Amino acid sequence: MSIWSPTPAACARPADRLAGLPDPALERLLRRWLGCGLLAVCLVPALRGSSEWIGWWPMWLVGMPLAAWWALHRFQLPQATATVLARGMRRLRPHRQARRRRPPAAPGLRRRAA
């Protein structure tokens, strides 16, 4: 069995990649693609439909660039959305099932000590 492991120089990556920041060129491309796709879908009515070859145009012009951009940021939600979801999840806790109450003891009768 080999005990070889790569040295840090062999696996060297730029500092921004280590920090988890997305590639700025790819992010710029996705933002432009998303902006142009939104503009095209809003301004050209034919792009709101579908094509036999490509399929539904808004999905390819808006939905896919948006999903790719979100994946580039590792599926992080904005801070405000994350706090709203966290509050909502606290409310969705399972409720305890109601239990029957014992009928009140008749006056004058004592309960037995168990």
Tab-separated table of C-alpha atoms in Angstrom:
chain	number	residue	atom	x	y	z
A	1	MET	CA	0.000	0.000	0.000
A	2	SER	CA	1.305	3.396	-0.933
A	3	ILE	CA	1.841	6.003	1.737
A	4	TRP	CA	2.284	8.819	-0.767
A	5	SER	CA	0.431	11.990	-0.007
A	6	PRO	CA	0.629	15.199	-1.986
A	7	THR	CA	2.691	18.004	-0.589
A	8	PRO	CA	1.076	21.396	-0.030
A	9	ALA	CA	2.929	22.703	-3.097
A	10	ALA	CA	1.305	20.027	-5.290
A	11	CYS	CA	-2.157	21.009	-4.118
A	12	ALA	CA	-1.550	24.734	-4.010
A	13	ARG	CA	-4.612	26.813	-4.786
A	14	PRO	CA	-5.058	30.548	-4.813
A	15	ALA	CA	-5.859	32.110	-1.453
A	16	ASP	CA	-9.384	33.161	-2.479
A	17	ARG	CA	-10.241	29.537	-3.343
A	18	LEU	CA	-9.140	28.449	0.112
A	19	ALA	CA	-11.384	31.063	1.697
A	20	GLY	CA	-14.387	29.668	-0.159
A	21	LEU	CA	-14.871	32.672	-2.418
A	22	PRO	CA	-16.204	31.919	-5.898
A	23	ASP	CA	-14.188	32.559	-9.036
A	24	PRO	CA	-14.816	36.236	-9.917
A	25	ALA	CA	-14.735	35.655	-13.691
A	26	LEU	CA	-17.303	32.849	-13.481
A	27	GLU	CA	-19.502	34.891	-11.159
A	28	ARG	CA	-19.388	37.867	-13.541
A	29	LEU	CA	-20.313	35.594	-16.473
A	30	LEU	CA	-23.269	34.094	-14.598
A	31	ARG	CA	-24.514	37.515	-13.478
A	32	ARG	CA	-24.394	38.814	-17.042
A	33	TRP	CA	-26.077	35.692	-18.402
A	34	LEU	CA	-28.820	36.015	-15.779
A	35	GLY	CA	-29.301	39.736	-16.452
A	36	CYS	CA	-29.418	39.310	-20.224
A	37	GLY	CA	-31.770	36.340	-19.868
A	38	LEU	CA	-34.148	38.292	-17.634
A	39	LEU	CA	-34.085	41.217	-20.019
A	40	ALA	CA	-34.663	38.961	-23.036
A	41	VAL	CA	-37.587	37.120	-21.425
A	42	CYS	CA	-39.193	40.414	-20.377
A	43	LEU	CA	-38.739	42.178	-23.717
A	44	VAL	CA	-39.155	39.403	-26.305
A	45	PRO	CA	-42.517	37.615	-26.036
A	46	ALA	CA	-41.312	34.687	-28.171
A	47	LEU	CA	-38.760	33.803	-25.468
A	48	ARG	CA	-41.522	33.200	-22.943
A	49	GLY	CA	-42.541	30.024	-24.771
A	50	SER	CA	-40.748	26.839	-25.638
A	51	SER	CA	-38.796	25.338	-28.511
A	52	GLU	CA	-38.774	21.774	-29.798
A	53	TRP	CA	-34.997	21.607	-29.655
A	54	ILE	CA	-34.215	23.537	-26.500
A	55	GLY	CA	-37.351	23.322	-24.398
A	56	TRP	CA	-38.778	26.034	-22.201
A	57	TRP	CA	-36.823	29.243	-22.880
A	58	PRO	CA	-37.229	30.955	-19.467
A	59	MET	CA	-35.730	27.919	-17.749
A	60	TRP	CA	-32.562	28.143	-19.867
A	61	LEU	CA	-32.317	31.928	-19.898
A	62	VAL	CA	-33.182	32.631	-16.254
A	63	GLY	CA	-33.602	29.473	-14.163
A	64	MET	CA	-30.401	27.650	-15.043
A	65	PRO	CA	-28.087	30.674	-14.664
A	66	LEU	CA	-29.741	31.439	-11.336
A	67	ALA	CA	-29.274	27.843	-10.137
A	68	ALA	CA	-25.640	27.855	-11.308
A	69	TRP	CA	-24.974	31.151	-9.533
A	70	TRP	CA	-26.554	29.798	-6.344
A	71	ALA	CA	-24.446	26.619	-6.637
A	72	LEU	CA	-21.342	28.755	-7.131
A	73	HIS	CA	-22.074	30.293	-3.737
A	74	ARG	CA	-22.533	26.808	-2.251
A	75	PHE	CA	-26.314	27.087	-1.881
A	76	GLN	CA	-26.150	29.734	0.822
A	77	LEU	CA	-29.336	31.573	1.659
A	78	PRO	CA	-29.331	35.298	2.342
A	79	GLN	CA	-29.096	36.080	6.072
A	80	ALA	CA	-32.647	37.473	6.289
A	81	THR	CA	-34.104	34.357	4.646
A	82	ALA	CA	-32.109	32.068	6.917
A	83	THR	CA	-33.404	33.785	10.071
A	84	VAL	CA	-37.015	33.674	8.823
A	85	LEU	CA	-36.670	29.968	8.057
A	86	ALA	CA	-35.114	29.303	11.464
A	87	ARG	CA	-38.035	31.029	13.187
A	88	GLY	CA	-40.515	29.087	11.099
A	89	MET	CA	-38.834	25.781	11.902
A	90	ARG	CA	-39.202	26.461	15.615
A	91	ARG	CA	-42.946	26.773	15.109
A	92	LEU	CA	-43.125	23.488	13.243
A	93	ARG	CA	-42.092	21.401	16.221
A	94	PRO	CA	-44.399	18.462	16.819
A	95	HIS	CA	-47.062	19.174	19.383
A	96	ARG	CA	-47.637	16.918	22.307
A	97	GLN	CA	-50.738	14.863	22.151
A	98	ALA	CA	-53.481	15.987	24.491
A	99	ARG	CA	-53.939	13.779	27.525
A	100	ARG	CA	-57.145	13.044	29.305
A	101	ARG	CA	-57.687	14.622	32.643
A	102	ARG	CA	-58.822	12.552	35.530
A	103	PRO	CA	-62.298	13.400	36.631
A	104	PRO	CA	-62.349	15.352	39.874
A	105	ALA	CA	-62.734	13.183	42.961
A	106	ALA	CA	-66.150	13.173	44.543
A	107	PRO	CA	-66.346	15.366	47.628
A	108	GLY	CA	-65.696	13.460	50.808
A	109	LEU	CA	-63.815	10.625	49.163
A	110	ARG	CA	-60.103	10.381	49.588
A	111	ARG	CA	-57.721	8.990	47.094
A	112	ARG	CA	-55.660	6.068	48.090
A	113	ALA	CA	-51.957	6.676	48.434
A	114	ALA	CA	-50.097	4.597	45.924
